[in-house]
Amino acid sequence: RHPATRFPPPTPSCRRRRWTRGGSEMAVAGADMFYNVMLFGLLVLTVLLAWAARPSTSDTFPAGFTSFMFRYLGVWTLATLSDWMQGPYLYDLYDSYGYSHQMIERLLMAGFASSGLFGCFIGALVDRCGRKVSCMMYCIFYILSCASIHFHSFPILLVGRVLGGLATSLLFSSFECWMVSEHVQRHGF
């Protein structure tokens, strides 16, 4: 493998990273600072725009709605974070297993392609199987996807990425369907 395709080894702090090819330590620190300033600025802008765009109404929420909303948001946030936290480390993990850049691309593309494919008909499946069951299936598929990364076998990793794509499609359809269904049918909000 060509040495230029390797990333620098991970260090405890990104600010102490030293690249000898194509840049200096000062350039890396400047890029990190720019990223942090832009991230913070965009975060503040997002909060301000969300606050300005909030609906203004004099209506009060029905009894129990606020607890229902926070229960849903708590579960959905944990499910989404579990999906997002794995993503940044997959390339480095597969690289540490010794796979080439092209093989890693195939693994990652399998996950994205399966999510796009399953996303075309996952809504009908959620309606047929039930929303609560679909949310539990998300958890099962995602556990299997995460368990597959402990194996160095390419076919097992590929199946794990496909299961991860299926789980992602379930995440962004079944949880909202379940919330709306509970909102309208059970609670009558």
mmCIF file of N, CA and C in Angstrom, residues 1 6-7 10 89-100 104 149 152:
data_model
loop_
_atom_site.group_PDB
_atom_site.id
_atom_site.type_symbol
_atom_site.label_atom_id
_atom_site.label_comp_id
_atom_site.label_asym_id
_atom_site.label_seq_id
_atom_site.Cartn_x
_atom_site.Cartn_y
_atom_site.Cartn_z
ATOM 1 N N ARG A 1 0.846 -1.176 0.000
ATOM 2 C CA ARG A 1 0.000 0.000 0.000
ATOM 3 C C ARG A 1 0.883 1.228 0.000
ATOM 4 N N ARG A 6 -2.072 6.460 3.904
ATOM 5 C CA ARG A 6 -2.251 6.200 5.337
ATOM 6 C C ARG A 6 -2.515 7.509 6.067
ATOM 7 N N PHE A 7 -3.397 7.457 7.016
ATOM 8 C CA PHE A 7 -3.635 8.598 7.884
ATOM 9 C C PHE A 7 -2.625 8.568 9.008
ATOM 10 N N PRO A 10 -3.631 7.783 15.354
ATOM 11 C CA PRO A 10 -4.413 8.599 16.286
ATOM 12 C C PRO A 10 -3.617 8.937 17.532
ATOM 13 N N TYR A 89 -15.641 6.352 13.077
ATOM 14 C CA TYR A 89 -14.542 5.436 13.414
ATOM 15 C C TYR A 89 -14.473 4.223 12.506
ATOM 16 N N LEU A 90 -15.439 4.037 11.633
ATOM 17 C CA LEU A 90 -15.452 2.829 10.813
ATOM 18 C C LEU A 90 -14.266 2.761 9.863
ATOM 19 N N TYR A 91 -13.936 3.879 9.220
ATOM 20 C CA TYR A 91 -12.816 3.838 8.272
ATOM 21 C C TYR A 91 -11.527 3.430 8.974
ATOM 22 N N ASP A 92 -11.245 4.054 10.101
ATOM 23 C CA ASP A 92 -10.020 3.719 10.830
ATOM 24 C C ASP A 92 -10.041 2.279 11.329
ATOM 25 N N LEU A 93 -11.195 1.803 11.745
ATOM 26 C CA LEU A 93 -11.305 0.423 12.206
ATOM 27 C C LEU A 93 -11.014 -0.550 11.068
ATOM 28 N N TYR A 94 -11.654 -0.345 9.923
ATOM 29 C CA TYR A 94 -11.412 -1.226 8.782
ATOM 30 C C TYR A 94 -9.973 -1.111 8.296
ATOM 31 N N ASP A 95 -9.414 0.075 8.378
ATOM 32 C CA ASP A 95 -8.013 0.263 8.003
ATOM 33 C C ASP A 95 -7.098 -0.514 8.947
ATOM 34 N N SER A 96 -7.435 -0.530 10.227
ATOM 35 C CA SER A 96 -6.612 -1.282 11.182
ATOM 36 C C SER A 96 -6.705 -2.790 10.961
ATOM 37 N N TYR A 97 -7.786 -3.238 10.325
ATOM 38 C CA TYR A 97 -7.914 -4.656 9.979
ATOM 39 C C TYR A 97 -7.064 -5.014 8.764
ATOM 40 N N GLY A 98 -6.515 -4.009 8.089
ATOM 41 C CA GLY A 98 -5.641 -4.254 6.951
ATOM 42 C C GLY A 98 -6.344 -4.215 5.606
ATOM 43 N N TYR A 99 -7.563 -3.747 5.556
ATOM 44 C CA TYR A 99 -8.272 -3.681 4.279
ATOM 45 C C TYR A 99 -7.789 -2.490 3.474
ATOM 46 N N SER A 100 -7.791 -2.655 2.146
ATOM 47 C CA SER A 100 -7.362 -1.579 1.260
ATOM 48 C C SER A 100 -8.435 -0.492 1.209
ATOM 49 N N ILE A 104 -12.559 -0.835 1.796
ATOM 50 C CA ILE A 104 -13.280 -0.025 2.784
ATOM 51 C C ILE A 104 -14.386 0.759 2.100
ATOM 52 N N ILE A 149 -18.675 -5.755 13.619
ATOM 53 C CA ILE A 149 -17.390 -5.082 13.443
ATOM 54 C C ILE A 149 -16.284 -5.721 14.289
ATOM 55 N N HIS A 152 -13.041 -9.924 11.695
ATOM 56 C CA HIS A 152 -12.157 -9.433 10.644
ATOM 57 C C HIS A 152 -12.538 -9.993 9.280
#
